[in-house]
Amino acid sequence: MNDAQVALDPSLKSGDIVGQQGIEKAYNTLLMGEDGAKRVVVNSVGREIRTLDEDPPTKASACG
């Protein structure tokens, strides 16, 4: 997704990978799961030291 496309659909974020045409575009909301999140502690060079909290991503529900 680029910034212009994100402006048209607030449920998407810049950098999301979505169907742009045809059947992928029509069923995109059914095919996408939900993003996860992870909070970590890093050292001065950006190397991960430990995980504070983690929400795993969820898969899209099965079609049909």
mmCIF file as gemmi writes it, N, C-alpha and C atoms, coordinates in Angstrom:
data_model
loop_
_atom_site.group_PDB
_atom_site.id
_atom_site.type_symbol
_atom_site.label_atom_id
_atom_site.label_alt_id
_atom_site.label_comp_id
_atom_site.label_asym_id
_atom_site.label_entity_id
_atom_site.label_seq_id
_atom_site.pdbx_PDB_ins_code
_atom_site.Cartn_x
_atom_site.Cartn_y
_atom_site.Cartn_z
_atom_site.occupancy
_atom_site.B_iso_or_equiv
_atom_site.pdbx_formal_charge
_atom_site.auth_seq_id
_atom_site.auth_asym_id
_atom_site.pdbx_PDB_model_num
ATOM 1 N N . MET Axp A 1 ? 0.84 -1.175 0 1 0 ? 1 A 1
ATOM 2 C CA . MET Axp A 1 ? 0 0 0 1 0 ? 1 A 1
ATOM 3 C C . MET Axp A 1 ? 0.883 1.235 0 1 0 ? 1 A 1
ATOM 4 N N . ASN Axp A 2 ? 0.499 2.207 -0.8 1 0 ? 2 A 1
ATOM 5 C CA . ASN Axp A 2 ? 1.194 3.483 -0.733 1 0 ? 2 A 1
ATOM 6 C C . ASN Axp A 2 ? 0.32 4.47 0.047 1 0 ? 2 A 1
ATOM 7 N N . ASP Axp A 3 ? 0.842 5.646 0.33 1 0 ? 3 A 1
ATOM 8 C CA . ASP Axp A 3 ? 0.134 6.61 1.169 1 0 ? 3 A 1
ATOM 9 C C . ASP Axp A 3 ? -1.188 7.061 0.567 1 0 ? 3 A 1
ATOM 10 N N . ALA Axp A 4 ? -1.277 7.178 -0.751 1 0 ? 4 A 1
ATOM 11 C CA . ALA Axp A 4 ? -2.521 7.591 -1.39 1 0 ? 4 A 1
ATOM 12 C C . ALA Axp A 4 ? -3.605 6.534 -1.208 1 0 ? 4 A 1
ATOM 13 N N . GLN Axp A 5 ? -3.246 5.263 -1.316 1 0 ? 5 A 1
ATOM 14 C CA . GLN Axp A 5 ? -4.209 4.171 -1.13 1 0 ? 5 A 1
ATOM 15 C C . GLN Axp A 5 ? -4.646 4.07 0.332 1 0 ? 5 A 1
ATOM 16 N N . VAL Axp A 6 ? -3.72 4.289 1.247 1 0 ? 6 A 1
ATOM 17 C CA . VAL Axp A 6 ? -4.045 4.24 2.675 1 0 ? 6 A 1
ATOM 18 C C . VAL Axp A 6 ? -5.028 5.351 3.023 1 0 ? 6 A 1
ATOM 19 N N . ALA Axp A 7 ? -4.887 6.51 2.401 1 0 ? 7 A 1
ATOM 20 C CA . ALA Axp A 7 ? -5.79 7.632 2.667 1 0 ? 7 A 1
ATOM 21 C C . ALA Axp A 7 ? -7.231 7.288 2.295 1 0 ? 7 A 1
ATOM 22 N N . LEU Axp A 8 ? -7.417 6.404 1.319 1 0 ? 8 A 1
ATOM 23 C CA . LEU Axp A 8 ? -8.76 6.011 0.892 1 0 ? 8 A 1
ATOM 24 C C . LEU Axp A 8 ? -9.374 4.937 1.777 1 0 ? 8 A 1
ATOM 25 N N . ASP Axp A 9 ? -8.555 4.162 2.48 1 0 ? 9 A 1
ATOM 26 C CA . ASP Axp A 9 ? -9.056 3.071 3.326 1 0 ? 9 A 1
ATOM 27 C C . ASP Axp A 9 ? -8.345 3.102 4.673 1 0 ? 9 A 1
ATOM 28 N N . PRO Axp A 10 ? -8.973 3.677 5.695 1 0 ? 10 A 1
ATOM 29 C CA . PRO Axp A 10 ? -8.301 3.832 6.991 1 0 ? 10 A 1
ATOM 30 C C . PRO Axp A 10 ? -8.035 2.517 7.731 1 0 ? 10 A 1
ATOM 31 N N . SER Axp A 11 ? -8.597 1.398 7.266 1 0 ? 11 A 1
ATOM 32 C CA . SER Axp A 11 ? -8.333 0.119 7.925 1 0 ? 11 A 1
ATOM 33 C C . SER Axp A 11 ? -6.967 -0.447 7.537 1 0 ? 11 A 1
ATOM 34 N N . LEU Axp A 12 ? -6.309 0.159 6.547 1 0 ? 12 A 1
ATOM 35 C CA . LEU Axp A 12 ? -5.007 -0.315 6.08 1 0 ? 12 A 1
ATOM 36 C C . LEU Axp A 12 ? -3.895 0.606 6.543 1 0 ? 12 A 1
ATOM 37 N N . LYS Axp A 13 ? -2.666 0.065 6.595 1 0 ? 13 A 1
ATOM 38 C CA . LYS Axp A 13 ? -1.497 0.836 6.987 1 0 ? 13 A 1
ATOM 39 C C . LYS Axp A 13 ? -0.509 0.864 5.831 1 0 ? 13 A 1
ATOM 40 N N . SER Axp A 14 ? 0.305 1.896 5.79 1 0 ? 14 A 1
ATOM 41 C CA . SER Axp A 14 ? 1.333 1.998 4.774 1 0 ? 14 A 1
ATOM 42 C C . SER Axp A 14 ? 2.245 0.779 4.854 1 0 ? 14 A 1
ATOM 43 N N . GLY Axp A 15 ? 2.51 0.153 3.724 1 0 ? 15 A 1
ATOM 44 C CA . GLY Axp A 15 ? 3.35 -1.039 3.679 1 0 ? 15 A 1
ATOM 45 C C . GLY Axp A 15 ? 2.578 -2.34 3.699 1 0 ? 15 A 1
ATOM 46 N N . ASP Axp A 16 ? 1.25 -2.292 3.972 1 0 ? 16 A 1
ATOM 47 C CA . ASP Axp A 16 ? 0.445 -3.511 3.921 1 0 ? 16 A 1
ATOM 48 C C . ASP Axp A 16 ? 0.483 -4.097 2.514 1 0 ? 16 A 1
ATOM 49 N N . ILE Axp A 17 ? 0.452 -5.411 2.434 1 0 ? 17 A 1
ATOM 50 C CA . ILE Axp A 17 ? 0.409 -6.094 1.146 1 0 ? 17 A 1
ATOM 51 C C . ILE Axp A 17 ? -1.021 -6.569 0.939 1 0 ? 17 A 1
ATOM 52 N N . VAL Axp A 18 ? -1.661 -6.033 -0.099 1 0 ? 18 A 1
ATOM 53 C CA . VAL Axp A 18 ? -3.07 -6.345 -0.35 1 0 ? 18 A 1
ATOM 54 C C . VAL Axp A 18 ? -3.281 -6.654 -1.825 1 0 ? 18 A 1
ATOM 55 N N . GLY Axp A 19 ? -4.392 -7.328 -2.114 1 0 ? 19 A 1
ATOM 56 C CA . GLY Axp A 19 ? -4.765 -7.588 -3.492 1 0 ? 19 A 1
ATOM 57 C C . GLY Axp A 19 ? -5.127 -6.284 -4.186 1 0 ? 19 A 1
ATOM 58 N N . GLN Axp A 20 ? -4.582 -6.058 -5.362 1 0 ? 20 A 1
ATOM 59 C CA . GLN Axp A 20 ? -4.803 -4.806 -6.071 1 0 ? 20 A 1
ATOM 60 C C . GLN Axp A 20 ? -5.87 -4.915 -7.164 1 0 ? 20 A 1
ATOM 61 N N . GLN Axp A 21 ? -6.096 -6.122 -7.683 1 0 ? 21 A 1
ATOM 62 C CA . GLN Axp A 21 ? -7.02 -6.283 -8.796 1 0 ? 21 A 1
ATOM 63 C C . GLN Axp A 21 ? -7.754 -7.608 -8.678 1 0 ? 21 A 1
ATOM 64 N N . GLY Axp A 22 ? -8.856 -7.704 -9.387 1 0 ? 22 A 1
ATOM 65 C CA . GLY Axp A 22 ? -9.563 -8.961 -9.558 1 0 ? 22 A 1
ATOM 66 C C . GLY Axp A 22 ? -10.036 -9.597 -8.276 1 0 ? 22 A 1
ATOM 67 N N . ILE Axp A 23 ? -9.907 -10.932 -8.223 1 0 ? 23 A 1
ATOM 68 C CA . ILE Axp A 23 ? -10.447 -11.703 -7.108 1 0 ? 23 A 1
ATOM 69 C C . ILE Axp A 23 ? -9.723 -11.384 -5.791 1 0 ? 23 A 1
ATOM 70 N N . GLU Axp A 24 ? -8.424 -11.087 -5.849 1 0 ? 24 A 1
ATOM 71 C CA . GLU Axp A 24 ? -7.71 -10.741 -4.619 1 0 ? 24 A 1
ATOM 72 C C . GLU Axp A 24 ? -8.259 -9.453 -4.013 1 0 ? 24 A 1
ATOM 73 N N . LYS Axp A 25 ? -8.561 -8.467 -4.855 1 0 ? 25 A 1
ATOM 74 C CA . LYS Axp A 25 ? -9.12 -7.207 -4.363 1 0 ? 25 A 1
ATOM 75 C C . LYS Axp A 25 ? -10.514 -7.435 -3.779 1 0 ? 25 A 1
ATOM 76 N N . ALA Axp A 26 ? -11.315 -8.249 -4.445 1 0 ? 26 A 1
ATOM 77 C CA . ALA Axp A 26 ? -12.695 -8.496 -4.001 1 0 ? 26 A 1
ATOM 78 C C . ALA Axp A 26 ? -12.733 -9.211 -2.651 1 0 ? 26 A 1
ATOM 79 N N . TYR Axp A 27 ? -11.802 -10.132 -2.419 1 0 ? 27 A 1
ATOM 80 C CA . TYR Axp A 27 ? -11.815 -10.938 -1.199 1 0 ? 27 A 1
ATOM 81 C C . TYR Axp A 27 ? -10.722 -10.561 -0.202 1 0 ? 27 A 1
ATOM 82 N N . ASN Axp A 28 ? -10.105 -9.405 -0.387 1 0 ? 28 A 1
ATOM 83 C CA . ASN Axp A 28 ? -8.977 -9.012 0.454 1 0 ? 28 A 1
ATOM 84 C C . ASN Axp A 28 ? -9.321 -9.016 1.941 1 0 ? 28 A 1
ATOM 85 N N . THR Axp A 29 ? -10.484 -8.509 2.313 1 0 ? 29 A 1
ATOM 86 C CA . THR Axp A 29 ? -10.837 -8.451 3.736 1 0 ? 29 A 1
ATOM 87 C C . THR Axp A 29 ? -10.999 -9.847 4.329 1 0 ? 29 A 1
ATOM 88 N N . LEU Axp A 30 ? -11.398 -10.829 3.521 1 0 ? 30 A 1
ATOM 89 C CA . LEU Axp A 30 ? -11.517 -12.203 4.016 1 0 ? 30 A 1
ATOM 90 C C . LEU Axp A 30 ? -10.164 -12.9 4.089 1 0 ? 30 A 1
ATOM 91 N N . LEU Axp A 31 ? -9.239 -12.5 3.207 1 0 ? 31 A 1
ATOM 92 C CA . LEU Axp A 31 ? -7.944 -13.169 3.126 1 0 ? 31 A 1
ATOM 93 C C . LEU Axp A 31 ? -6.932 -12.653 4.151 1 0 ? 31 A 1
ATOM 94 N N . MET Axp A 32 ? -7.09 -11.415 4.584 1 0 ? 32 A 1
ATOM 95 C CA . MET Axp A 32 ? -6.132 -10.831 5.521 1 0 ? 32 A 1
ATOM 96 C C . MET Axp A 32 ? -6.428 -11.267 6.946 1 0 ? 32 A 1
ATOM 97 N N . GLY Axp A 33 ? -5.407 -11.612 7.676 1 0 ? 33 A 1
ATOM 98 C CA . GLY Axp A 33 ? -5.531 -11.859 9.108 1 0 ? 33 A 1
ATOM 99 C C . GLY Axp A 33 ? -5.33 -10.538 9.834 1 0 ? 33 A 1
ATOM 100 N N . GLU Axp A 34 ? -4.846 -10.619 11.063 1 0 ? 34 A 1
ATOM 101 C CA . GLU Axp A 34 ? -4.551 -9.404 11.814 1 0 ? 34 A 1
ATOM 102 C C . GLU Axp A 34 ? -3.086 -9.404 12.213 1 0 ? 34 A 1
ATOM 103 N N . ASP Axp A 35 ? -2.48 -8.22 12.179 1 0 ? 35 A 1
ATOM 104 C CA . ASP Axp A 35 ? -1.081 -8.08 12.547 1 0 ? 35 A 1
ATOM 105 C C . ASP Axp A 35 ? -0.875 -8.391 14.019 1 0 ? 35 A 1
ATOM 106 N N . GLY Axp A 36 ? 0.295 -8.863 14.334 1 0 ? 36 A 1
ATOM 107 C CA . GLY Axp A 36 ? 0.691 -9.057 15.719 1 0 ? 36 A 1
ATOM 108 C C . GLY Axp A 36 ? 1.511 -7.861 16.178 1 0 ? 36 A 1
ATOM 109 N N . ALA Axp A 37 ? 1.973 -7.924 17.401 1 0 ? 37 A 1
ATOM 110 C CA . ALA Axp A 37 ? 2.808 -6.852 17.946 1 0 ? 37 A 1
ATOM 111 C C . ALA Axp A 37 ? 3.789 -7.457 18.938 1 0 ? 37 A 1
ATOM 112 N N . LYS Axp A 38 ? 4.931 -6.802 19.089 1 0 ? 38 A 1
ATOM 113 C CA . LYS Axp A 38 ? 5.945 -7.298 20.007 1 0 ? 38 A 1
ATOM 114 C C . LYS Axp A 38 ? 6.678 -6.093 20.593 1 0 ? 38 A 1
ATOM 115 N N . ARG Axp A 39 ? 6.752 -6.037 21.926 1 0 ? 39 A 1
ATOM 116 C CA . ARG Axp A 39 ? 7.517 -4.99 22.613 1 0 ? 39 A 1
ATOM 117 C C . ARG Axp A 39 ? 8.781 -5.627 23.158 1 0 ? 39 A 1
ATOM 118 N N . VAL Axp A 40 ? 9.923 -5.032 22.809 1 0 ? 40 A 1
ATOM 119 C CA . VAL Axp A 40 ? 11.205 -5.612 23.202 1 0 ? 40 A 1
ATOM 120 C C . VAL Axp A 40 ? 12.116 -4.546 23.8 1 0 ? 40 A 1
ATOM 121 N N . VAL Axp A 41 ? 13.103 -5.004 24.548 1 0 ? 41 A 1
ATOM 122 C CA . VAL Axp A 41 ? 14.176 -4.154 25.043 1 0 ? 41 A 1
ATOM 123 C C . VAL Axp A 41 ? 15.368 -4.396 24.128 1 0 ? 41 A 1
ATOM 124 N N . VAL Axp A 42 ? 15.995 -3.308 23.663 1 0 ? 42 A 1
ATOM 125 C CA . VAL Axp A 42 ? 17.161 -3.427 22.781 1 0 ? 42 A 1
ATOM 126 C C . VAL Axp A 42 ? 18.353 -2.721 23.415 1 0 ? 42 A 1
ATOM 127 N N . ASN Axp A 43 ? 19.55 -3.123 23.008 1 0 ? 43 A 1
ATOM 128 C CA . ASN Axp A 43 ? 20.746 -2.452 23.507 1 0 ? 43 A 1
ATOM 129 C C . ASN Axp A 43 ? 21.07 -1.247 22.63 1 0 ? 43 A 1
ATOM 130 N N . SER Axp A 44 ? 22.198 -0.609 22.864 1 0 ? 44 A 1
ATOM 131 C CA . SER Axp A 44 ? 22.55 0.634 22.166 1 0 ? 44 A 1
ATOM 132 C C . SER Axp A 44 ? 22.773 0.459 20.671 1 0 ? 44 A 1
ATOM 133 N N . VAL Axp A 45 ? 22.994 -0.755 20.21 1 0 ? 45 A 1
ATOM 134 C CA . VAL Axp A 45 ? 23.177 -0.984 18.767 1 0 ? 45 A 1
ATOM 135 C C . VAL Axp A 45 ? 21.932 -1.601 18.126 1 0 ? 45 A 1
ATOM 136 N N . GLY Axp A 46 ? 20.83 -1.669 18.881 1 0 ? 46 A 1
ATOM 137 C CA . GLY Axp A 46 ? 19.577 -2.15 18.316 1 0 ? 46 A 1
ATOM 138 C C . GLY Axp A 46 ? 19.359 -3.645 18.395 1 0 ? 46 A 1
ATOM 139 N N . ARG Axp A 47 ? 20.243 -4.354 19.07 1 0 ? 47 A 1
ATOM 140 C CA . ARG Axp A 47 ? 20.089 -5.803 19.213 1 0 ? 47 A 1
ATOM 141 C C . ARG Axp A 47 ? 19.077 -6.118 20.315 1 0 ? 47 A 1
ATOM 142 N N . GLU Axp A 48 ? 18.156 -7.027 20.017 1 0 ? 48 A 1
ATOM 143 C CA . GLU Axp A 48 ? 17.109 -7.386 20.965 1 0 ? 48 A 1
ATOM 144 C C . GLU Axp A 48 ? 17.694 -8.095 22.179 1 0 ? 48 A 1
ATOM 145 N N . ILE Axp A 49 ? 17.348 -7.607 23.368 1 0 ? 49 A 1
ATOM 146 C CA . ILE Axp A 49 ? 17.837 -8.187 24.619 1 0 ? 49 A 1
ATOM 147 C C . ILE Axp A 49 ? 16.795 -9.123 25.221 1 0 ? 49 A 1
ATOM 148 N N . ARG Axp A 50 ? 15.548 -8.646 25.324 1 0 ? 50 A 1
ATOM 149 C CA . ARG Axp A 50 ? 14.475 -9.488 25.862 1 0 ? 50 A 1
ATOM 150 C C . ARG Axp A 50 ? 13.13 -8.982 25.373 1 0 ? 50 A 1
ATOM 151 N N . THR Axp A 51 ? 12.142 -9.861 25.426 1 0 ? 51 A 1
ATOM 152 C CA . THR Axp A 51 ? 10.783 -9.536 25.012 1 0 ? 51 A 1
ATOM 153 C C . THR Axp A 51 ? 9.965 -9.164 26.233 1 0 ? 51 A 1
ATOM 154 N N . LEU Axp A 52 ? 9.265 -8.023 26.156 1 0 ? 52 A 1
ATOM 155 C CA . LEU Axp A 52 ? 8.409 -7.583 27.251 1 0 ? 52 A 1
ATOM 156 C C . LEU Axp A 52 ? 6.987 -8.096 27.086 1 0 ? 52 A 1
ATOM 157 N N . ASP Axp A 53 ? 6.48 -8.033 25.864 1 0 ? 53 A 1
ATOM 158 C CA . ASP Axp A 53 ? 5.093 -8.402 25.597 1 0 ? 53 A 1
ATOM 159 C C . ASP Axp A 53 ? 4.974 -8.806 24.134 1 0 ? 53 A 1
ATOM 160 N N . GLU Axp A 54 ? 4.106 -9.778 23.866 1 0 ? 54 A 1
ATOM 161 C CA . GLU Axp A 54 ? 3.941 -10.23 22.487 1 0 ? 54 A 1
ATOM 162 C C . GLU Axp A 54 ? 2.495 -10.615 22.217 1 0 ? 54 A 1
ATOM 163 N N . ASP Axp A 55 ? 1.942 -10.086 21.132 1 0 ? 55 A 1
ATOM 164 C CA . ASP Axp A 55 ? 0.626 -10.462 20.614 1 0 ? 55 A 1
ATOM 165 C C . ASP Axp A 55 ? 0.862 -11.149 19.277 1 0 ? 55 A 1
ATOM 166 N N . PRO Axp A 56 ? 0.631 -12.447 19.173 1 0 ? 56 A 1
ATOM 167 C CA . PRO Axp A 56 ? 0.893 -13.126 17.901 1 0 ? 56 A 1
ATOM 168 C C . PRO Axp A 56 ? -0.114 -12.704 16.828 1 0 ? 56 A 1
ATOM 169 N N . PRO Axp A 57 ? 0.274 -12.739 15.566 1 0 ? 57 A 1
ATOM 170 C CA . PRO Axp A 57 ? -0.66 -12.444 14.486 1 0 ? 57 A 1
ATOM 171 C C . PRO Axp A 57 ? -1.719 -13.532 14.401 1 0 ? 57 A 1
ATOM 172 N N . THR Axp A 58 ? -2.87 -13.193 13.83 1 0 ? 58 A 1
ATOM 173 C CA . THR Axp A 58 ? -3.92 -14.179 13.659 1 0 ? 58 A 1
ATOM 174 C C . THR Axp A 58 ? -4.126 -14.449 12.167 1 0 ? 58 A 1
ATOM 175 N N . LYS Axp A 59 ? -4.401 -15.697 11.845 1 0 ? 59 A 1
ATOM 176 C CA . LYS Axp A 59 ? -4.68 -16.076 10.466 1 0 ? 59 A 1
ATOM 177 C C . LYS Axp A 59 ? -6.084 -15.646 10.092 1 0 ? 59 A 1
ATOM 178 N N . ALA Axp A 60 ? -6.312 -15.534 8.803 1 0 ? 60 A 1
ATOM 179 C CA . ALA Axp A 60 ? -7.654 -15.238 8.311 1 0 ? 60 A 1
ATOM 180 C C . ALA Axp A 60 ? -8.535 -16.459 8.576 1 0 ? 60 A 1
ATOM 181 N N . SER Axp A 61 ? -9.807 -16.197 8.811 1 0 ? 61 A 1
ATOM 182 C CA . SER Axp A 61 ? -10.711 -17.33 9.035 1 0 ? 61 A 1
ATOM 183 C C . SER Axp A 61 ? -10.877 -18.104 7.725 1 0 ? 61 A 1
ATOM 184 N N . ALA Axp A 62 ? -11.156 -19.391 7.843 1 0 ? 62 A 1
ATOM 185 C CA . ALA Axp A 62 ? -11.306 -20.245 6.67 1 0 ? 62 A 1
ATOM 186 C C . ALA Axp A 62 ? -12.52 -19.821 5.854 1 0 ? 62 A 1
ATOM 187 N N . CYS Axp A 63 ? -12.369 -19.817 4.566 1 0 ? 63 A 1
ATOM 188 C CA . CYS Axp A 63 ? -13.483 -19.462 3.665 1 0 ? 63 A 1
ATOM 189 C C . CYS Axp A 63 ? -14.357 -20.688 3.445 1 0 ? 63 A 1
ATOM 190 N N . GLY Axp A 64 ? -15.66 -20.421 3.35 1 0 ? 64 A 1
ATOM 191 C CA . GLY Axp A 64 ? -16.587 -21.494 2.987 1 0 ? 64 A 1
ATOM 192 C C . GLY Axp A 64 ? -17.124 -22.152 4.114 1 0 ? 64 A 1
